[in-house]
Coordinates of C-alpha atoms in Angstrom, one line a residue:
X233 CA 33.2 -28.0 14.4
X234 CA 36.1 -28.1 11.8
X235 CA 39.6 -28.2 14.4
X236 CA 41.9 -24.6 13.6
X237 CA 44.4 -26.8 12.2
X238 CA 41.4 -27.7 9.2
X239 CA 41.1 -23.5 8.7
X240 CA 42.9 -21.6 6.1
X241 CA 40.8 -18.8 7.1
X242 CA 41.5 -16.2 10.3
X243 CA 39.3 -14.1 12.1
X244 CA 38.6 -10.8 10.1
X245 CA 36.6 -8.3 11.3
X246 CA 36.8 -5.5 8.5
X247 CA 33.6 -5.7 6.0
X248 CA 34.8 -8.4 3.3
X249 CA 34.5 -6.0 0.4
X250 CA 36.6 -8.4 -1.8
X251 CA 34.0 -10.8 -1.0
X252 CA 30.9 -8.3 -1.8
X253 CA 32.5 -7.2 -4.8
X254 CA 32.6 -10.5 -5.8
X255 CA 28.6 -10.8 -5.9
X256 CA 28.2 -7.0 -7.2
X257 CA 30.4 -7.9 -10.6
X258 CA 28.9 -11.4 -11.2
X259 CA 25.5 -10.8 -10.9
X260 CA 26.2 -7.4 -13.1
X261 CA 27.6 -9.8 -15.4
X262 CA 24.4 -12.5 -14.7
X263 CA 21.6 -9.5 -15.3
X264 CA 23.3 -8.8 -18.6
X265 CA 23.1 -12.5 -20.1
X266 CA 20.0 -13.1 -18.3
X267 CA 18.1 -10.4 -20.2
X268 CA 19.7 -10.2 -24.0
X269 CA 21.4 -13.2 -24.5
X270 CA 18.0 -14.2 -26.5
X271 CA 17.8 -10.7 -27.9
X272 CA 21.5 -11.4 -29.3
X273 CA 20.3 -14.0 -31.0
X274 CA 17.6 -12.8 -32.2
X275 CA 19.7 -10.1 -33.8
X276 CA 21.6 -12.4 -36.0
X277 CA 19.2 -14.0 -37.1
X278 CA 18.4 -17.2 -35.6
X279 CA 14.6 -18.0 -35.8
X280 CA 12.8 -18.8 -32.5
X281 CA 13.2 -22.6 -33.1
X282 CA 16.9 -22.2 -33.4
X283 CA 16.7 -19.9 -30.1
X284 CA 14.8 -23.0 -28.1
X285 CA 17.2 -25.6 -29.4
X286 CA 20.2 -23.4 -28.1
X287 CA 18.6 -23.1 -24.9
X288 CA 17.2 -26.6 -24.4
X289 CA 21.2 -27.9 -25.0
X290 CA 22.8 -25.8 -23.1
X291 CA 20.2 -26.5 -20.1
X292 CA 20.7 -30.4 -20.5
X293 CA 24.6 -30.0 -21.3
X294 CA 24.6 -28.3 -17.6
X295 CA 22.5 -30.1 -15.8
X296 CA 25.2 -33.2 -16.7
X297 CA 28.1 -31.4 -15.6
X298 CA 27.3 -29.4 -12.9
X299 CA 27.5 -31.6 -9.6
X300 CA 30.9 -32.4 -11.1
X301 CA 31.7 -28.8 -10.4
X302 CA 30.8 -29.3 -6.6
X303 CA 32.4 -32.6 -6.2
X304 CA 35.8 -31.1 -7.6
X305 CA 35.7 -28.4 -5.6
X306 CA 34.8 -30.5 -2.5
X307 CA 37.8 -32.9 -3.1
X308 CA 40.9 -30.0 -4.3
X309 CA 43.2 -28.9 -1.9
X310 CA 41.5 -25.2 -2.3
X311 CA 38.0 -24.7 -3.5
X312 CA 38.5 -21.1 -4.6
X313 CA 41.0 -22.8 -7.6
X314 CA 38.0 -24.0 -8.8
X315 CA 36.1 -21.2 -8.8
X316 CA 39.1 -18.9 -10.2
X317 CA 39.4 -21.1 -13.6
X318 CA 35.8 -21.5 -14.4
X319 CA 35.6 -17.6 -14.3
X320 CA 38.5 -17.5 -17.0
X321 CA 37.2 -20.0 -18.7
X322 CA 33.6 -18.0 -19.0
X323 CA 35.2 -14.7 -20.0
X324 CA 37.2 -16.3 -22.6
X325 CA 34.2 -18.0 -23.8
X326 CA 32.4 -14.9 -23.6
X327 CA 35.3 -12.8 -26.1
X328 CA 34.3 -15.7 -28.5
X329 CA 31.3 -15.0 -29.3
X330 CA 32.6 -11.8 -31.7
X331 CA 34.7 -14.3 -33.6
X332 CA 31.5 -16.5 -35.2
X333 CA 28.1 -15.9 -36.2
X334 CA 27.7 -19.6 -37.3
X335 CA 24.8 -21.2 -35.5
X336 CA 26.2 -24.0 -34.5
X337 CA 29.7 -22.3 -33.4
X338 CA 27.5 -20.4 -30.9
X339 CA 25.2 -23.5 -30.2
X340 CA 28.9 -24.4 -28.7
X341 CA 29.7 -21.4 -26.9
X342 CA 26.4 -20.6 -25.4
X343 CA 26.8 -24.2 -23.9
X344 CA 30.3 -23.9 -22.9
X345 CA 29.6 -20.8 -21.5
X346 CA 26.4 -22.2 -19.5
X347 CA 29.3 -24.8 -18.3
X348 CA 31.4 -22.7 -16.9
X349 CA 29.3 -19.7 -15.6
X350 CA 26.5 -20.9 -14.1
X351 CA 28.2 -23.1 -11.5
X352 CA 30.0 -20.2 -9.8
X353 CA 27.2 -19.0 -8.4
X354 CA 26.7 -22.1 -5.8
X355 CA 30.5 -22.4 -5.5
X356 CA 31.1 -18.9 -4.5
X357 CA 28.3 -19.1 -2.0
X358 CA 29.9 -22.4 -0.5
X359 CA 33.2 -20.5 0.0
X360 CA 31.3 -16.9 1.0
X361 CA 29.9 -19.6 4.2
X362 CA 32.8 -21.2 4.7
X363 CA 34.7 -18.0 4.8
X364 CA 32.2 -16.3 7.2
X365 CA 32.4 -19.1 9.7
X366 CA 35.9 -17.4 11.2
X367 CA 33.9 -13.7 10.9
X368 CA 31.3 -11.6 12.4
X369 CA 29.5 -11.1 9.0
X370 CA 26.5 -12.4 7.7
X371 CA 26.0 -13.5 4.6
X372 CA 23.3 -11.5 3.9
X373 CA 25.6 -8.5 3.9
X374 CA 27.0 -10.1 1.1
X375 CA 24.5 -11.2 -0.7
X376 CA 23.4 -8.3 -0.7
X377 CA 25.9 -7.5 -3.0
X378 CA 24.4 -9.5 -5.7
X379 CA 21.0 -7.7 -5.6
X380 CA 22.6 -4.7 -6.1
X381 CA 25.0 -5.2 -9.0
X382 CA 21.8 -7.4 -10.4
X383 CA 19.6 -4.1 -9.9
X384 CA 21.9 -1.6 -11.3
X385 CA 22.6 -3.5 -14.4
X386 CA 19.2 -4.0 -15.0
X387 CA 18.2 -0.7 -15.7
X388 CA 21.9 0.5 -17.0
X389 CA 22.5 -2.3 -19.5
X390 CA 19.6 -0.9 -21.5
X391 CA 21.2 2.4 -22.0
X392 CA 24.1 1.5 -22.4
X393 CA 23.8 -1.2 -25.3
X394 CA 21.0 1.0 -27.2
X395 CA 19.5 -2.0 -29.6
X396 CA 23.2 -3.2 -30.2
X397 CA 23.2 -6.4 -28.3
X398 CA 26.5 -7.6 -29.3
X399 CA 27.7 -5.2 -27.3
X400 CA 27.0 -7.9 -24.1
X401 CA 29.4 -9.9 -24.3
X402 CA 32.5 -7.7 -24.0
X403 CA 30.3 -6.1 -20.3
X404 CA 29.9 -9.9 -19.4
X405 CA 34.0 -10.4 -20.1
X406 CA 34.7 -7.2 -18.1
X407 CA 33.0 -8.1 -15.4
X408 CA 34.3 -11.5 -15.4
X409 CA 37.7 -10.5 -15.7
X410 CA 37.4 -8.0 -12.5
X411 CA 35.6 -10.9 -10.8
X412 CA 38.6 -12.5 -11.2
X413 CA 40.9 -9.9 -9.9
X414 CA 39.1 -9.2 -6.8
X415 CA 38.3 -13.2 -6.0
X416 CA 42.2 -13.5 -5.6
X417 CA 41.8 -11.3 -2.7
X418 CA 39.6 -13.4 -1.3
X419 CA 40.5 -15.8 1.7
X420 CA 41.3 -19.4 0.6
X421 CA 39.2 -22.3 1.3
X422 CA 40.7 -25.5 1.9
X423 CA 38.6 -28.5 0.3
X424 CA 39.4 -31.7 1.3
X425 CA 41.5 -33.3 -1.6
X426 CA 43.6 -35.1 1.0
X427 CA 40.8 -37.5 2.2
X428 CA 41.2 -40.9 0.7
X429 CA 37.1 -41.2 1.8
X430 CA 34.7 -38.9 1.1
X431 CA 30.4 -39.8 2.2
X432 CA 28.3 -40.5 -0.4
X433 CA 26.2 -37.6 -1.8
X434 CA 22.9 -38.7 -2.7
X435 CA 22.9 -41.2 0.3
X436 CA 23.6 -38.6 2.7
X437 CA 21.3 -36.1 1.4
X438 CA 18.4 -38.6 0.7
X439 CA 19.1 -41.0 3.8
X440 CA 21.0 -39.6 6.4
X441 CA 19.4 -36.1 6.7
X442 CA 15.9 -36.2 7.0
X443 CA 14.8 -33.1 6.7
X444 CA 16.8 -31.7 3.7
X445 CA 14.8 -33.2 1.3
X446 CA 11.8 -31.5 2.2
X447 CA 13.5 -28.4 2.5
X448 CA 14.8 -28.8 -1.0
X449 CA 10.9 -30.2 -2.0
X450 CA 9.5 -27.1 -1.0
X451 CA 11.5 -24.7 -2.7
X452 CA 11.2 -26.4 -5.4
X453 CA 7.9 -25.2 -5.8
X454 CA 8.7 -22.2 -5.2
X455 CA 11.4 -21.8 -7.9
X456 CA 8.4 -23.2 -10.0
X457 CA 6.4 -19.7 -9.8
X458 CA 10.2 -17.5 -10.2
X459 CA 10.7 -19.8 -13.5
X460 CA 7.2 -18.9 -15.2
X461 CA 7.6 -15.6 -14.4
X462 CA 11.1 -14.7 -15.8
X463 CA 10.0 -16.6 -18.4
X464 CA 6.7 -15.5 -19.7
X465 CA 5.4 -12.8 -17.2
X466 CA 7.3 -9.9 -19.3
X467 CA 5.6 -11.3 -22.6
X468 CA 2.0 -10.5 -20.5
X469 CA 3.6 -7.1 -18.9
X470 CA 3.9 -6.1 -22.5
X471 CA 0.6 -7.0 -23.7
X472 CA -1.2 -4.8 -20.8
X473 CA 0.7 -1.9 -21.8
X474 CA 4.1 -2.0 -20.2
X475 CA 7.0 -1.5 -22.2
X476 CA 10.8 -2.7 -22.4
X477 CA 11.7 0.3 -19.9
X478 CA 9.0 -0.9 -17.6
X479 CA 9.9 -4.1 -17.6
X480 CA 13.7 -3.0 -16.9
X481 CA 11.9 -1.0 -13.8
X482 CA 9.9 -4.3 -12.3
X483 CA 13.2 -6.3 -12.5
X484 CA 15.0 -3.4 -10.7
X485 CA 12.5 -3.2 -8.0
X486 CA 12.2 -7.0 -7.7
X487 CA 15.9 -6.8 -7.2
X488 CA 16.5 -4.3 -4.6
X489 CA 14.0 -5.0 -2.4
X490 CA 16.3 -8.1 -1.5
X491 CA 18.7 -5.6 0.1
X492 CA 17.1 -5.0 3.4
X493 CA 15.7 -8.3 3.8
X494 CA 19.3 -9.5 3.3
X495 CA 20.3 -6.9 5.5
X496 CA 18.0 -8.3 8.6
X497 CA 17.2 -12.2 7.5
X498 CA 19.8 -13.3 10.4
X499 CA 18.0 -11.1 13.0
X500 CA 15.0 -12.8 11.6
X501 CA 15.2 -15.9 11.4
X502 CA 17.3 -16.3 15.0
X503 CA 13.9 -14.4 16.2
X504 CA 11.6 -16.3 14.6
X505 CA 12.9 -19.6 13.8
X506 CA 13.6 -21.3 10.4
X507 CA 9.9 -22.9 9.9
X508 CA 8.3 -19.7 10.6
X509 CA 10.7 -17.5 8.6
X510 CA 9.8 -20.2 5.2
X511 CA 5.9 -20.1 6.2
X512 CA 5.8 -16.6 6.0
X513 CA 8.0 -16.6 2.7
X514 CA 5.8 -18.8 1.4
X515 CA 2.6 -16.6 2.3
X516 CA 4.1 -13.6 0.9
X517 CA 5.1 -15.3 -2.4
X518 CA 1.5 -16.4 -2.7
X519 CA 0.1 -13.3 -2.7
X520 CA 2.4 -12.0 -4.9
X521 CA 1.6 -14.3 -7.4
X522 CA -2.1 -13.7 -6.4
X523 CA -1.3 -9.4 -7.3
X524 CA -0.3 -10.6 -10.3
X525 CA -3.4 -12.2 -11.7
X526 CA -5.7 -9.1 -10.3
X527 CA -3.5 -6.1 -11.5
X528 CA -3.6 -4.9 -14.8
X529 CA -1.9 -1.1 -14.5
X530 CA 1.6 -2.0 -15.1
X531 CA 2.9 1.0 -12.5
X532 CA 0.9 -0.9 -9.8
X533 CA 2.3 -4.1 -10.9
X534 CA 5.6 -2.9 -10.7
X535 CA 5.3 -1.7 -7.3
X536 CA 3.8 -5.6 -6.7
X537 CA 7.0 -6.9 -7.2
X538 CA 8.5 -5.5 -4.2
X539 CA 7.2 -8.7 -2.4
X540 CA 10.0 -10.9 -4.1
X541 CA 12.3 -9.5 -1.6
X542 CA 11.6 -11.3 1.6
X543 CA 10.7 -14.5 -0.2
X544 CA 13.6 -14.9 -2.6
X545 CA 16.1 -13.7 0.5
X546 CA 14.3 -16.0 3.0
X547 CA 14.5 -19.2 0.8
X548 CA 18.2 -18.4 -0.2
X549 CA 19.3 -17.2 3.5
X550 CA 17.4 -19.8 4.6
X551 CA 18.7 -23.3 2.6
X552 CA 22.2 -22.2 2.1
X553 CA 23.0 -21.9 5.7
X554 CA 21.2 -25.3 6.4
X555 CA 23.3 -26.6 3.7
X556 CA 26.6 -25.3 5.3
X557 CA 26.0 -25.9 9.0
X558 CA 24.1 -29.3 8.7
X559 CA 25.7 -31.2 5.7
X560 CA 29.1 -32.8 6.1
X561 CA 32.0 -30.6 5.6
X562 CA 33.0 -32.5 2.8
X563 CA 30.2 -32.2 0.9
X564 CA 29.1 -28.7 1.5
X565 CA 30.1 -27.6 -1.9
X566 CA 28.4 -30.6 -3.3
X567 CA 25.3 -30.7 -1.7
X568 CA 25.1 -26.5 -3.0
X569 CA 25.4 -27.8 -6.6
X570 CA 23.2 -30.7 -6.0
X571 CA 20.3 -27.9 -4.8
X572 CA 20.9 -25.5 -7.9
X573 CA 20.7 -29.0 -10.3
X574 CA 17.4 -30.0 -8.9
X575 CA 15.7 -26.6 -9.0
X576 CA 17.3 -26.1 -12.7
X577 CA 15.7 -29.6 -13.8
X578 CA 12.2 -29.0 -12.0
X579 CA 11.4 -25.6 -13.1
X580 CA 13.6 -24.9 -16.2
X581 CA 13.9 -28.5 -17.8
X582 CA 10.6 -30.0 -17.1
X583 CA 8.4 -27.3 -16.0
X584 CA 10.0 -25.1 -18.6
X585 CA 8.5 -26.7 -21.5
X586 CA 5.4 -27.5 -19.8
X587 CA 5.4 -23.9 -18.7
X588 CA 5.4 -22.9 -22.7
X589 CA 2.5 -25.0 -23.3
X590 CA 0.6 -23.3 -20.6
X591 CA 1.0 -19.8 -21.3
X592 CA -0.3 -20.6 -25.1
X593 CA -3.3 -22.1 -23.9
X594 CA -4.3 -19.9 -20.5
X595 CA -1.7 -17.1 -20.8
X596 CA 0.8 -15.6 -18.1
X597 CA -2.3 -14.1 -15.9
X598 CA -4.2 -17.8 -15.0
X599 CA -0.3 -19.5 -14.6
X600 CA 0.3 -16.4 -11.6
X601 CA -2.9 -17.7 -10.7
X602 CA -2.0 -21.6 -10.8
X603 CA 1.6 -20.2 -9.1
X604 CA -0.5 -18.8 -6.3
X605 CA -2.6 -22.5 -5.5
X606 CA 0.2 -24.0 -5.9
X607 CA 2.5 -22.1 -3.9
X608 CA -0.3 -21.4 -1.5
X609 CA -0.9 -25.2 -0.2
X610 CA 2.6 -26.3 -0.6
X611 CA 3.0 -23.5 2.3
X612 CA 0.3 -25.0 4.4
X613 CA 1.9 -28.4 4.0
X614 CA 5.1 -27.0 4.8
X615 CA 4.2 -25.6 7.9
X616 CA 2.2 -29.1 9.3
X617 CA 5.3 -30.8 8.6
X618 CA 7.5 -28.3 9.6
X619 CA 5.9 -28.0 13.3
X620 CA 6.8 -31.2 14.9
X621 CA 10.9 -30.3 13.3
X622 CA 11.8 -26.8 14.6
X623 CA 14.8 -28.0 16.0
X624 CA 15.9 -30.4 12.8
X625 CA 15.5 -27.2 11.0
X626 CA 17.3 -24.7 13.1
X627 CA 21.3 -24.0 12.0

């Protein structure tokens, strides 16, 4: 336990809404990019092959720079600096897009942007913990947050851009930019910049603790399944007779059900234990995937989707708090970044490409199918390793 002298933080018990404001405007921001960045690009007339190169650089160029992120934030005197510029630095990127339609000016800024965006989201959480360590909140309150900015924006951005998808970058800078103003409000962290030591990373994780590694194994495979269907489920959606509405309707409902899992995953996993709580996600997630290869009404589909909630808020609620109660304090923000990296390079690196080459040759109905054997026996391994470490896995 971290001495009060260590704390920057007091005891607050009014809701955080600074904090969950936080999560509402970035994952507004995230749904936004998420869903029309490639439309964007589309629009001004880069071919498909010019789309993939953009994508595949930005990936790698983020993948190198991202456990920097956590380290610096691990080792500055307040972590929440960190955060604060690589929010300005996103929005400014963002505002440059309307200055350049030159491919390789926005090769740059989609990979500058992917530099600086994308590692707030394991940052923040790191802070959100450390923050909620002096307060009676969960973070699933929080969290929850996230799902519903994410939701909202879903459905809204559609109407609100009509077909002009330029129009994305100045609701990404907005929302940035009152990200920003509502994250100074927030409750500073201290990092540990005074330290003249710090533990190794990768020796720590892969050495020391025992059991984070299979944690981290496992949801790998589940990110697996999440990556092929962001990826290539909608293309299949489509196909069956769904259409860009409906497929802003199955991401909405994917979304919010994560709001009352969130609400309750502390009740839930103190009641039933962290193994148990992961098992069952698992289980859930593989017969979503299952739904998914059987239904072919898009309405009934949609409705499938609902499933996402407890195993998305399970594996997140789940690995972050491990993370912050079980890793060294002055790695926590590290060892965040480290889990984001690894899922990006299984499933969007690696398994992204491979993923491409599977839905050509079997289509996005046998890959839910795959998902489901795969996700379905990594579960049943999980659980006969998990048995014999329920208290290695508690936090």
């Amino acid at each position: 336990m971290r001495r009060a002298e260590e704390r920057t933080l007091q005891i607050n018990d009014g809701f955080p809404v600074s904090l969950f404001m936080v999560y509402v405007l970035y994952y507004a921001g995230q749904a936004v990019y998420n869903t029309y960045l490639n439309l964007y690009l589309d629009q001004i007339g880069f071919s498909a092959s010019q789309i993939g190169i953009i994508i595949s650089v930005s990936t790698v160029a983020l993948l190198a720079t991202q456990t920097f992120w956590g380290m610096l934030s691990d080792r500055m005197p307040v972590k929440n600096y960190v955060v604060s510029f690589l929010c300005l630095a996103a929005a400014v990127c963002a505002v440059s897009f309307y200055f350049t339609r030159n491919y390789w000016a926005v090769l740059l800024l989609v990979t500058a942007f992917s530099i600086f965006y994308v590692p707030m989201v394991p940052l923040k959480d790191n802070i959100t913990l450390e923050y909620l360590m002096t307060s009676r909140w969960d973070y699933g309150w929080i969290r929850m947050g996230g799902t519903i900015g994410y939701a909202f924006m879903a459905v809204a951005a559609g109407y609100i851009l009509k077909d002009q998808y330029a129009s994305i970058f100045m609701l990404i800078a907005g929302s940035l930019v009152l990200f920003f103003l509502f994250f100074q409000k927030v409750p500073k962290v201290r990092g540990y910049g005074g330290q003249k030591k710090h533990p190794h990373l990768f020796r720590e994780v892969l050495t020391q603790n025992r059991t984070l590694p299979g944690l981290i194994a496992f949801y790998l495979i589940y990110s697996l399944g999440i990556s092929l269907f962001n990826n290539f489920y909608s293309l299949h959606f489509v196909d069956i007779g769904g259409n860009s509405q409906l497929v802003g309707w199955m991401m909405f409902m994917s979304s919010v059900a994560e709001v009352p899992c969130l609400m309750f995953m502390h009740r839930i996993v103190r009641r039933l234990g962290t193994a148990r709580v992961l098992t069952l996600a698992g289980a859930v997630t593989c017969l979503r995937w299952s739904l998914l290869y059987v239904l072919t009404d898009p309405v009934l589909i949609i409705f499938a989707n609902v499933l996402q909630g407890f195993g998305f808020s399970s594996f997140n609620y789940c690995l972050l708090n491990y993370i912050n109660n079980r890793m060294p304090a002055e790695l926590r923000a590290s060892s965040q970044v480290l889990n984001t990296t690894l899922s990006m390079i299984f499933s969007k690196l690696i398994f992204g490409y491979v993923g491409g080459l599977a839905f050509d040759l079997l289509g996005a109905s046998s890959m839910m199918l795959c998902s489901a054997v795969t996700m379905g026996t990594a579960t049943a391994v999980f659980w006969c390793w998990s048995r014999k470490r329920q208290a290695d896995l508690s936090f």
